Short mmCIF file of C-alpha atoms in Angstrom, two decimals:
data_model
loop_
_atom_site.label_atom_id
_atom_site.label_comp_id
_atom_site.label_asym_id
_atom_site.label_seq_id
_atom_site.Cartn_x
_atom_site.Cartn_y
_atom_site.Cartn_z
CA MET A 1 0.00 0.00 0.00
CA ASP A 2 2.94 2.31 0.76
CA ILE A 3 4.11 2.02 -2.80
CA ILE A 4 0.78 3.01 -4.32
CA GLN A 5 0.67 6.15 -2.24
CA LEU A 6 3.80 7.47 -3.98
CA ASN A 7 2.22 9.03 -7.02
CA SER A 8 5.52 9.09 -8.90
CA PHE A 9 5.80 5.35 -8.81
CA LYS A 10 4.79 3.65 -12.05
CA PRO A 11 5.33 -0.10 -11.71
CA THR A 12 5.99 -2.16 -14.83
CA ASN A 13 5.05 -5.24 -12.89
CA GLU A 14 2.60 -5.20 -10.01
CA HIS A 15 4.67 -7.61 -7.99
CA THR A 16 8.00 -5.78 -8.31
CA ILE A 17 9.38 -4.74 -4.96
CA VAL A 18 10.93 -1.31 -5.22
CA PRO A 19 13.47 -0.48 -2.55
CA ARG A 20 12.61 2.65 -0.56
CA ARG A 21 15.77 4.45 -1.73
CA ILE A 22 14.64 4.47 -5.35
CA GLN A 23 11.11 5.58 -4.49
CA PHE A 24 12.44 8.84 -3.03
CA LYS A 25 14.69 9.45 -6.00
CA GLN A 26 11.80 9.07 -8.42
CA GLU A 27 9.66 11.30 -6.26
CA LEU A 28 12.09 14.25 -6.50
CA LYS A 29 12.41 13.78 -10.24
CA GLN A 30 8.67 14.08 -10.57
CA GLU A 31 8.63 17.18 -8.36
CA LEU A 32 11.03 18.85 -10.78
CA GLU A 33 8.71 18.28 -13.73
CA SER A 34 6.24 20.98 -12.73
CA LEU A 35 8.93 23.55 -11.97
CA LYS A 36 10.12 26.46 -14.13
CA ARG A 37 12.35 28.33 -11.68
CA ILE A 38 14.65 26.85 -9.05
CA PHE A 39 16.75 29.00 -6.73
CA LEU A 40 19.63 27.29 -4.94
CA ILE A 41 21.55 28.89 -2.07
CA ILE A 42 24.67 27.67 -0.35
CA GLY A 43 24.41 28.25 3.40
CA ASN A 44 28.05 28.04 4.39
CA LYS A 45 27.36 28.15 8.14
CA ALA A 46 23.71 27.04 8.16
CA SER A 47 22.97 24.60 10.97
CA THR A 48 22.55 20.90 10.22
CA THR A 49 20.88 20.12 13.50
CA GLU A 50 17.92 21.56 15.44
CA PHE A 51 18.63 25.24 16.08
CA ASN A 52 17.06 27.85 18.37
CA LEU A 53 14.09 29.58 16.71
CA ASN A 54 14.79 32.65 18.87
CA ASP A 55 18.31 33.01 17.52
CA LEU A 56 18.37 32.24 13.81
CA PRO A 57 21.44 34.37 12.95
CA SER A 58 23.77 32.84 15.52
CA SER A 59 22.46 29.42 16.66
CA GLY A 60 21.06 28.83 13.17
CA GLY A 61 24.25 29.90 11.36
CA ARG A 62 22.46 32.69 9.50
CA MET A 63 19.32 30.60 9.08
CA ASP A 64 17.45 33.96 8.97
CA LEU A 65 19.05 34.59 5.60
CA ILE A 66 18.02 31.14 4.32
CA CYS A 67 14.42 31.76 5.51
CA ARG A 68 14.21 35.10 3.70
CA PHE A 69 15.66 33.47 0.62
CA ILE A 70 12.99 30.75 0.64
CA ALA A 71 10.24 33.33 1.28
CA GLN A 72 11.32 35.41 -1.69
CA THR A 73 11.56 32.43 -4.03
CA LEU A 74 7.99 31.33 -3.23
CA PHE A 75 5.77 34.19 -2.10
CA ILE A 76 4.02 37.02 -3.86
CA SER A 77 1.24 39.12 -2.34
CA HIS A 78 -1.54 36.77 -1.17
CA GLY A 79 -0.14 33.94 -3.21
CA ILE A 80 2.60 31.45 -3.87
CA ARG A 81 4.61 30.79 -7.01
CA ARG A 82 3.54 27.25 -7.72
CA ASN A 83 6.17 26.63 -10.40
CA SER A 84 9.10 27.84 -8.28
CA ALA A 85 11.24 26.03 -5.75
CA SER A 86 14.11 26.73 -3.37
CA ILE A 87 17.00 24.49 -2.52
CA ALA A 88 19.26 25.26 0.42
CA ILE A 89 22.55 23.45 0.81
CA LEU A 90 23.35 23.57 4.53
CA LYS A 91 27.06 23.37 5.26
CA GLY A 92 27.15 24.28 8.95
CA GLU A 93 27.99 22.03 11.89
CA PRO A 94 27.49 19.39 13.18
CA ASP A 95 26.55 17.17 10.24
CA PRO A 96 27.23 18.88 6.89
CA PRO A 97 26.17 18.81 4.17
CA LYS A 98 22.38 18.56 4.14
CA ALA A 99 19.94 19.73 1.48
CA VAL A 100 16.41 21.07 1.84
CA PHE A 101 14.09 21.44 -1.13
CA ALA A 102 10.86 23.51 -0.90
CA HIS A 103 8.35 23.18 -3.74
CA GLY A 104 6.04 26.18 -4.23
CA GLY A 105 3.33 24.02 -5.75
CA LYS A 106 3.30 21.58 -2.83
CA VAL A 107 4.07 23.48 0.37
CA ARG A 108 1.30 23.82 2.92
CA TYR A 109 1.15 25.71 6.21
CA MET A 110 3.97 28.03 5.13
CA ALA A 111 3.81 31.75 5.82
CA PRO A 112 6.42 34.26 4.65
CA ASP A 113 7.72 35.20 8.12
CA GLU A 114 11.17 33.96 9.10
CA ARG A 115 10.03 32.10 12.21
CA ASN A 116 7.44 30.08 10.33
CA ILE A 117 9.89 28.97 7.63
CA ALA A 118 12.57 28.36 10.27
CA GLY A 119 10.18 25.97 12.03
CA LEU A 120 9.82 23.94 8.84
CA LEU A 121 13.60 23.96 8.27
CA ARG A 122 14.22 22.87 11.85
CA LYS A 123 12.06 19.85 11.21
CA ALA A 124 13.83 19.21 7.89
CA VAL A 125 17.36 19.18 9.33
CA LYS A 126 16.39 16.56 11.90
CA TYR A 127 16.25 14.03 9.07
CA GLY A 128 19.62 12.58 8.15
CA GLY A 129 18.74 9.95 5.54
CA LYS A 130 20.72 9.66 2.33
CA GLU A 131 17.69 9.93 0.04
CA TRP A 132 15.04 12.63 -0.29
CA LYS A 133 12.16 12.44 2.14
CA GLU A 134 9.10 14.70 2.23
CA VAL A 135 9.42 15.79 5.86
CA SER A 136 6.41 18.10 5.70
CA PRO A 137 4.10 18.91 2.78
CA GLY A 138 6.26 20.20 -0.09
CA ILE A 139 9.46 20.23 2.00
CA PHE A 140 12.00 17.54 1.13
CA SER A 141 15.22 16.82 2.98
CA ALA A 142 18.29 14.65 2.32
CA LYS A 143 21.85 14.23 3.48
CA LYS A 144 23.24 15.49 0.18
CA GLY A 145 25.83 18.06 -0.86
CA LEU A 146 26.07 20.57 -3.70
CA ASN A 147 27.56 18.07 -6.15
CA GLU A 148 24.71 15.56 -5.90
CA VAL A 149 22.01 18.23 -5.99
CA LEU A 150 23.45 19.98 -9.05
CA GLU A 151 23.52 16.63 -10.81
CA GLU A 152 19.85 16.01 -9.93
CA ILE A 153 18.73 19.37 -11.36
CA SER A 154 21.06 19.25 -14.35
CA ASP A 155 18.18 19.26 -16.84
CA PHE A 156 17.65 22.90 -15.90
CA TYR A 157 19.46 25.76 -17.66
CA MET A 158 21.79 26.83 -14.86
CA VAL A 159 22.69 30.41 -14.13
CA TYR A 160 25.32 31.39 -11.59
CA LEU A 161 24.87 34.72 -9.80
CA ARG A 162 28.15 36.58 -9.32
CA GLU A 163 28.83 40.29 -8.94
CA ASP A 164 31.11 40.42 -11.97
CA GLY A 165 28.61 38.56 -14.17
CA GLU A 166 26.84 39.94 -17.23
CA ASP A 167 23.99 42.32 -16.36
CA ILE A 168 20.83 40.18 -16.43
CA SER A 169 18.93 42.99 -18.17
CA HIS A 170 21.33 42.73 -21.16
CA THR A 171 21.14 38.95 -21.30
CA LEU A 172 19.27 37.51 -24.22
CA SER A 173 19.89 33.86 -23.47
CA ILE A 174 17.67 33.60 -20.39
CA SER A 175 14.08 32.91 -21.39
CA PRO A 176 11.17 32.37 -19.01
CA LYS A 177 10.10 29.54 -21.33
CA ASP A 178 13.10 27.50 -20.22
CA LYS A 179 13.43 25.57 -17.01
CA LEU A 180 15.88 27.74 -15.11
CA ALA A 181 18.00 27.18 -12.01
CA PHE A 182 19.81 30.08 -10.34
CA ILE A 183 22.72 29.39 -7.99
CA LEU A 184 23.64 31.92 -5.28
CA GLY A 185 25.98 32.22 -2.33
CA ASP A 186 25.09 33.50 1.16
CA HIS A 187 26.78 36.31 3.14
CA VAL A 188 30.08 34.41 3.05
CA GLY A 189 29.92 33.94 -0.74
CA VAL A 190 30.78 30.76 -2.59
CA GLU A 191 33.90 28.81 -1.65
CA LYS A 192 36.39 28.06 -4.43
CA GLU A 193 35.66 24.33 -4.37
CA ASP A 194 31.91 24.92 -4.68
CA GLU A 195 32.43 27.48 -7.44
CA ASN A 196 34.45 25.01 -9.47
CA LEU A 197 31.55 22.56 -9.20
CA ILE A 198 28.98 25.21 -10.18
CA LEU A 199 31.02 26.30 -13.19
CA ARG A 200 30.84 22.75 -14.52
CA TYR A 201 27.06 23.09 -14.78
CA ALA A 202 26.40 26.83 -15.20
CA GLU A 203 25.76 28.04 -18.72
CA LYS A 204 25.76 31.69 -17.77
CA ILE A 205 27.17 34.00 -15.08
CA VAL A 206 24.98 37.03 -14.39
CA SER A 207 24.65 39.93 -11.97
CA VAL A 208 21.50 41.85 -11.10
CA SER A 209 22.70 45.11 -9.55
CA PRO A 210 25.62 47.55 -9.58
CA LEU A 211 25.69 47.07 -5.78
CA SER A 212 26.45 43.99 -3.74
CA LEU A 213 23.06 42.67 -2.62
CA GLN A 214 21.73 40.03 -0.26
CA ALA A 215 20.68 36.70 -1.74
CA ASP A 216 16.95 37.26 -1.16
CA GLN A 217 17.15 40.65 -2.89
CA CYS A 218 18.74 38.96 -5.93
CA VAL A 219 15.82 36.51 -6.02
CA VAL A 220 13.27 39.37 -6.09
CA LEU A 221 15.11 40.98 -9.01
CA ILE A 222 15.42 37.73 -10.98
CA HIS A 223 11.72 36.94 -10.53
CA ASN A 224 10.84 40.45 -11.70
CA PHE A 225 13.10 40.15 -14.74
CA LEU A 226 11.36 36.90 -15.73
CA ASP A 227 7.84 38.09 -14.81
CA ARG A 228 8.29 41.11 -17.07
CA LEU A 229 9.48 38.93 -19.98
CA GLU A 230 6.55 36.54 -19.51
CA PHE A 231 4.11 39.40 -19.34
CA GLU A 232 5.48 40.98 -22.53
CA GLU A 233 5.09 37.66 -24.32
CA PHE A 234 1.57 37.37 -23.02
CA GLU A 235 0.78 40.91 -24.20
CA GLU A 236 2.28 40.19 -27.63
CA LYS A 237 0.15 37.05 -27.99
CA ASP A 238 -2.88 39.00 -26.91
CA LYS A 239 -2.21 41.64 -29.57
CA LEU A 240 -1.83 38.97 -32.27
CA LYS A 241 -5.19 37.45 -31.29
CA ARG A 242 -6.89 40.79 -31.70
CA ILE A 243 -5.48 41.45 -35.20
CA MET B 1 23.32 72.01 28.13
CA ASP B 2 20.46 69.96 26.76
CA ILE B 3 19.94 72.48 24.03
CA ILE B 4 23.54 72.47 22.85
CA GLN B 5 23.44 68.68 22.49
CA LEU B 6 20.73 68.94 19.85
CA ASN B 7 22.87 69.54 16.82
CA SER B 8 19.92 70.78 14.78
CA PHE B 9 19.36 73.64 17.12
CA LYS B 10 20.83 76.95 16.00
CA PRO B 11 20.02 79.62 18.61
CA THR B 12 19.82 83.28 17.60
CA ASN B 13 20.22 84.18 21.24
CA GLU B 14 22.13 82.06 23.75
CA HIS B 15 19.56 82.64 26.45
CA THR B 16 16.47 81.66 24.47
CA ILE B 17 14.59 78.81 26.09
CA VAL B 18 13.33 76.40 23.46
CA PRO B 19 10.43 74.20 24.51
CA ARG B 20 11.12 70.45 24.22
CA ARG B 21 8.35 69.97 21.66
CA ILE B 22 10.09 72.17 19.10
CA GLN B 23 13.45 70.58 19.70
CA PHE B 24 12.15 67.22 18.48
CA LYS B 25 10.50 68.74 15.47
CA GLN B 26 13.71 70.42 14.40
CA GLU B 27 15.63 67.22 15.00
CA LEU B 28 13.50 65.25 12.51
CA LYS B 29 13.82 68.04 9.96
CA GLN B 30 17.56 67.80 10.19
CA GLU B 31 17.41 64.00 9.86
CA LEU B 32 15.60 64.42 6.57
CA GLU B 33 18.34 66.62 5.14
CA SER B 34 20.80 63.77 4.59
CA LEU B 35 18.17 61.47 3.01
CA LYS B 36 17.58 60.73 -0.66
CA ARG B 37 15.07 57.87 -0.44
CA ILE B 38 12.25 57.45 2.05
CA PHE B 39 9.91 54.45 2.01
CA LEU B 40 6.67 54.78 3.94
CA ILE B 41 4.40 51.84 4.71
CA ILE B 42 0.93 51.84 6.21
CA GLY B 43 0.58 48.98 8.68
CA ASN B 44 -3.20 48.73 8.92
CA LYS B 45 -3.16 46.17 11.73
CA ALA B 46 0.33 46.79 13.12
CA SER B 47 0.40 46.78 16.92
CA THR B 48 0.70 50.06 18.82
CA THR B 49 1.73 48.39 22.06
CA GLU B 50 4.38 45.85 23.08
CA PHE B 51 3.83 42.69 21.05
CA ASN B 52 5.11 39.13 21.34
CA LEU B 53 8.44 38.69 19.52
CA ASN B 54 7.59 35.00 19.01
CA ASP B 55 4.37 35.83 17.17
CA LEU B 56 4.93 38.82 14.89
CA PRO B 57 2.20 37.95 12.34
CA SER B 58 -0.64 37.61 14.82
CA SER B 59 0.21 39.39 18.12
CA GLY B 60 2.18 42.01 16.15
CA GLY B 61 -0.57 42.57 13.57
CA ARG B 62 1.70 41.53 10.68
CA MET B 63 4.70 43.20 12.27
CA ASP B 64 6.78 40.58 10.34
CA LEU B 65 5.84 42.39 7.15
CA ILE B 66 6.87 45.78 8.62
CA CYS B 67 10.21 44.31 9.73
CA ARG B 68 10.96 42.92 6.27
CA PHE B 69 9.97 46.25 4.77
CA ILE B 70 12.43 48.12 7.01
CA ALA B 71 15.18 45.57 6.31
CA GLN B 72 14.77 45.96 2.56
CA THR B 73 14.76 49.76 2.70
CA LEU B 74 18.05 49.87 4.64
CA PHE B 75 20.22 46.81 4.03
CA ILE B 76 22.44 45.68 1.20
CA SER B 77 25.03 42.90 1.47
CA HIS B 78 27.40 43.74 4.35
CA GLY B 79 26.20 47.32 4.43
CA ILE B 80 23.47 49.81 5.04
CA ARG B 81 22.00 52.48 2.78
CA ARG B 82 22.96 55.57 4.74
CA ASN B 83 20.81 57.95 2.68
CA SER B 84 17.63 55.84 2.95
CA ALA B 85 14.96 55.73 5.64
CA SER B 86 11.75 53.83 6.45
CA ILE B 87 8.64 55.18 8.01
CA ALA B 88 5.95 52.84 9.32
CA ILE B 89 2.52 54.18 10.18
CA LEU B 90 1.10 51.74 12.73
CA LYS B 91 -2.69 51.65 12.75
CA GLY B 92 -3.37 48.59 14.89
CA GLU B 93 -4.86 48.46 18.37
CA PRO B 94 -4.79 49.60 21.16
CA ASP B 95 -3.48 53.13 20.55
CA PRO B 96 -3.45 54.03 16.85
CA PRO B 97 -1.92 55.77 15.06
CA LYS B 98 1.80 55.76 15.84
CA ALA B 99 4.72 56.41 13.54
CA VAL B 100 8.22 54.92 13.57
CA PHE B 101 11.05 56.41 11.53
CA ALA B 102 14.31 54.47 10.93
CA HIS B 103 17.25 56.41 9.48
CA GLY B 104 19.81 54.31 7.58
CA GLY B 105 22.62 56.74 8.32
CA LYS B 106 21.98 56.71 12.06
CA VAL B 107 20.75 53.26 13.08
CA ARG B 108 23.06 51.17 15.23
CA TYR B 109 22.75 47.58 16.49
CA MET B 110 20.31 46.71 13.69
CA ALA B 111 20.59 43.41 11.83
CA PRO B 112 18.41 42.43 8.87
CA ASP B 113 16.59 39.56 10.63
CA GLU B 114 12.93 40.09 11.55
CA ARG B 115 13.37 39.41 15.25
CA ASN B 116 16.12 42.00 15.62
CA ILE B 117 14.13 44.74 13.91
CA ALA B 118 10.99 43.69 15.79
CA GLY B 119 12.86 44.20 19.07
CA LEU B 120 13.66 47.78 18.06
CA LEU B 121 10.04 48.40 16.98
CA ARG B 122 8.72 46.95 20.22
CA LYS B 123 10.77 49.54 22.09
CA ALA B 124 9.56 52.27 19.73
CA VAL B 125 5.85 51.59 20.19
CA LYS B 126 6.18 51.86 23.98
CA TYR B 127 6.64 55.60 23.53
CA GLY B 128 3.40 57.52 23.16
CA GLY B 129 4.56 61.16 23.09
CA LYS B 130 3.14 63.57 20.53
CA GLU B 131 6.56 64.67 19.20
CA TRP B 132 9.38 62.67 17.68
CA LYS B 133 11.78 61.03 20.09
CA GLU B 134 14.91 59.06 19.25
CA VAL B 135 14.03 55.91 21.19
CA SER B 136 17.17 54.03 20.11
CA PRO B 137 20.01 55.16 17.83
CA GLY B 138 18.49 56.17 14.49
CA ILE B 139 14.96 55.02 15.45
CA PHE B 140 12.44 57.79 16.10
CA SER B 141 8.91 57.34 17.37
CA ALA B 142 5.87 59.62 17.75
CA LYS B 143 2.13 59.44 18.24
CA LYS B 144 1.44 60.69 14.73
CA GLY B 145 -0.73 59.57 11.84
CA LEU B 146 -0.32 59.53 8.08
CA ASN B 147 -1.50 63.10 7.61
CA GLU B 148 1.07 64.68 9.92
CA VAL B 149 3.91 62.53 8.61
CA LEU B 150 3.16 63.26 4.94
CA GLU B 151 3.19 66.96 5.79
CA GLU B 152 6.58 66.62 7.47
CA ILE B 153 8.16 64.90 4.45
CA SER B 154 6.39 67.09 1.89
CA ASP B 155 9.67 68.50 0.55
CA PHE B 156 10.26 65.09 -1.02
CA TYR B 157 8.97 64.15 -4.49
CA MET B 158 6.27 61.69 -3.51
CA VAL B 159 5.47 58.54 -5.43
CA TYR B 160 2.51 56.31 -4.63
CA LEU B 161 2.85 52.60 -5.40
CA ARG B 162 -0.31 51.08 -6.81
CA GLU B 163 -0.82 48.07 -9.04
CA ASP B 164 -2.51 50.09 -11.79
CA GLY B 165 0.22 52.75 -11.78
CA GLU B 166 2.58 53.55 -14.63
CA ASP B 167 5.36 51.01 -15.01
CA ILE B 168 8.34 52.47 -13.13
CA SER B 169 10.69 51.34 -15.90
CA HIS B 170 8.87 53.61 -18.37
CA THR B 171 8.82 56.57 -16.02
CA LEU B 172 11.08 59.44 -16.95
CA SER B 173 10.10 61.77 -14.12
CA ILE B 174 11.72 59.84 -11.27
CA SER B 175 15.37 60.78 -10.96
CA PRO B 176 17.78 59.47 -8.34
CA LYS B 177 19.07 63.04 -8.03
CA ASP B 178 15.80 64.07 -6.40
CA LYS B 179 14.78 63.49 -2.83
CA LEU B 180 12.16 60.76 -3.24
CA ALA B 181 9.50 59.33 -0.96
CA PHE B 182 7.62 56.15 -1.90
CA ILE B 183 4.31 55.35 -0.22
CA LEU B 184 3.09 51.74 0.00
CA GLY B 185 0.29 49.76 1.58
CA ASP B 186 0.63 46.49 3.50
CA HIS B 187 -1.17 43.16 2.88
CA VAL B 188 -4.53 44.89 3.44
CA GLY B 189 -3.74 47.67 0.96
CA VAL B 190 -4.48 51.35 1.49
CA GLU B 191 -7.85 52.45 2.88
CA LYS B 192 -9.84 54.97 0.87
CA GLU B 193 -9.38 57.72 3.44
CA ASP B 194 -5.61 57.23 3.50
CA GLU B 195 -5.46 57.09 -0.27
CA ASN B 196 -7.24 60.43 -0.55
CA LEU B 197 -4.60 61.92 1.73
CA ILE B 198 -1.74 60.37 -0.24
CA LEU B 199 -3.13 61.61 -3.55
CA ARG B 200 -2.95 65.17 -2.22
CA TYR B 201 0.84 64.81 -1.98
CA ALA B 202 1.80 62.20 -4.58
CA GLU B 203 3.12 63.52 -7.87
CA LYS B 204 3.20 60.11 -9.49
CA ILE B 205 1.50 56.72 -9.24
CA VAL B 206 3.72 53.81 -10.30
CA SER B 207 3.80 50.02 -10.32
CA VAL B 208 6.87 47.80 -10.36
CA SER B 209 5.62 44.42 -11.54
CA PRO B 210 2.93 42.77 -13.65
CA LEU B 211 2.16 40.68 -10.52
CA SER B 212 0.83 41.76 -7.15
CA LEU B 213 3.88 41.80 -4.87
CA GLN B 214 4.60 42.20 -1.17
CA ALA B 215 5.68 45.64 0.07
CA ASP B 216 9.29 44.60 0.79
CA GLN B 217 9.59 43.14 -2.72
CA CYS B 218 8.47 46.49 -4.18
CA VAL B 219 11.20 48.22 -2.16
CA VAL B 220 13.89 45.93 -3.59
CA LEU B 221 12.69 46.71 -7.13
CA ILE B 222 12.53 50.48 -6.55
CA HIS B 223 16.04 50.54 -5.07
CA ASN B 224 17.33 48.57 -8.05
CA PHE B 225 15.63 50.91 -10.51
CA LEU B 226 17.31 53.91 -8.83
CA ASP B 227 20.68 52.17 -8.31
CA ARG B 228 20.83 51.37 -12.01
CA LEU B 229 20.04 54.98 -12.98
CA GLU B 230 22.67 56.29 -10.57
CA PHE B 231 25.22 53.84 -11.86
CA GLU B 232 24.55 54.80 -15.49
CA GLU B 233 25.02 58.47 -14.62
CA PHE B 234 28.25 57.59 -12.86
CA GLU B 235 29.44 55.63 -15.91
CA GLU B 236 28.54 58.51 -18.23
CA LYS B 237 30.50 60.98 -16.11
CA ASP B 238 33.42 58.61 -16.07
CA LYS B 239 33.36 58.36 -19.86
CA LEU B 240 33.31 62.16 -20.21
CA LYS B 241 36.33 62.46 -17.93
CA ARG B 242 38.28 60.07 -20.12
CA ILE B 243 37.54 61.95 -23.39
#
């Protein structure tokens, strides 16, 4: 009965026993299908065990920043971006790395305030299994690092955010029609080793501002850049219909 | 001695006694001098008494939203916008309205996480005096409503954010050289009575996105719009120097 409940599972033979490990893997793959925009942040100090909700910056290893990042990837006014997702790679003590994946189309009981999202993350980091597990609705957790996660989302057109990158507003190669994944660092930045990994996958390096901004601010600007492109396309189509 | 400590006070006669009320008024006026960008939000339900830091959305009357708004007006990565300020008009129970003013060039001990800013606001709403008082470094509080505050910042070029406004990216009349004040609503929006007041002062109605966004997201987009204009001007000047 467990197997049937996983809606991603399509058995070729009713009697095949599928090990639990593979079920989770398939489940994440299916989650990616409905997504158009993924935002991945590397939390260099972000806690990998239960942290204090009253002290996100210190006990959480700047978990406040991760919470704002997730909020900005998913929320608009009175609504949620159902085709967007966040991934946070948590590299803080005591058990790095861990990955948390939040799917805008699946999350429930999430509000945009830091404490609410921190509560969900606190639950997510408790889990230490190797494969993805949906720890609360729309929130998946796994003991995985950047390398594994980049490989799992490698069907997406990957864009690396760096201050010396090409201005996103001059970029012609990023289309809202594509499945896009944006990779960002936290307040510490991106360590050399992680950057080398990212550059293996990234097809583009862009920047969004002449100033050095916080990760969540970059997300707001990227969403707006894509929303405007989508809206223009929509308007164009609308004009064509009327001719 | 008290009088000399107020650096805005310029006596014409050493022996003049200035009532305390006027001192505060002059102090705010001086604070405005160094500012280029003010962002004002109307917190329709925001608490006007000490609220629970563990429950900003409910006990605070969506104080989480006000905190994110202030964070986005003032913070960039590893820095603060010294020529920007936030004003929050708090209209929630039990003692509405109150106003809180946070000056980017003067605030100390402020971090961008919601709980930190909420702590400063909690201190600010305790004060119920009619005139502005600096309740912690760079944070001023007063028992004032929208009308009085708009009058005090009326030297600024005022821009009202509304979803049906002109797209900011097509607007030619907003220049980063001007002293600008942007007026926004919270999750509830702007009540008719408040809007009528705003429209008396606003010289422009703009929107920033084809979607309905949260107030803090609008702030990020406005800052970016102005940062880009400032940077282009800087680049132009630099080119001219080199010719």
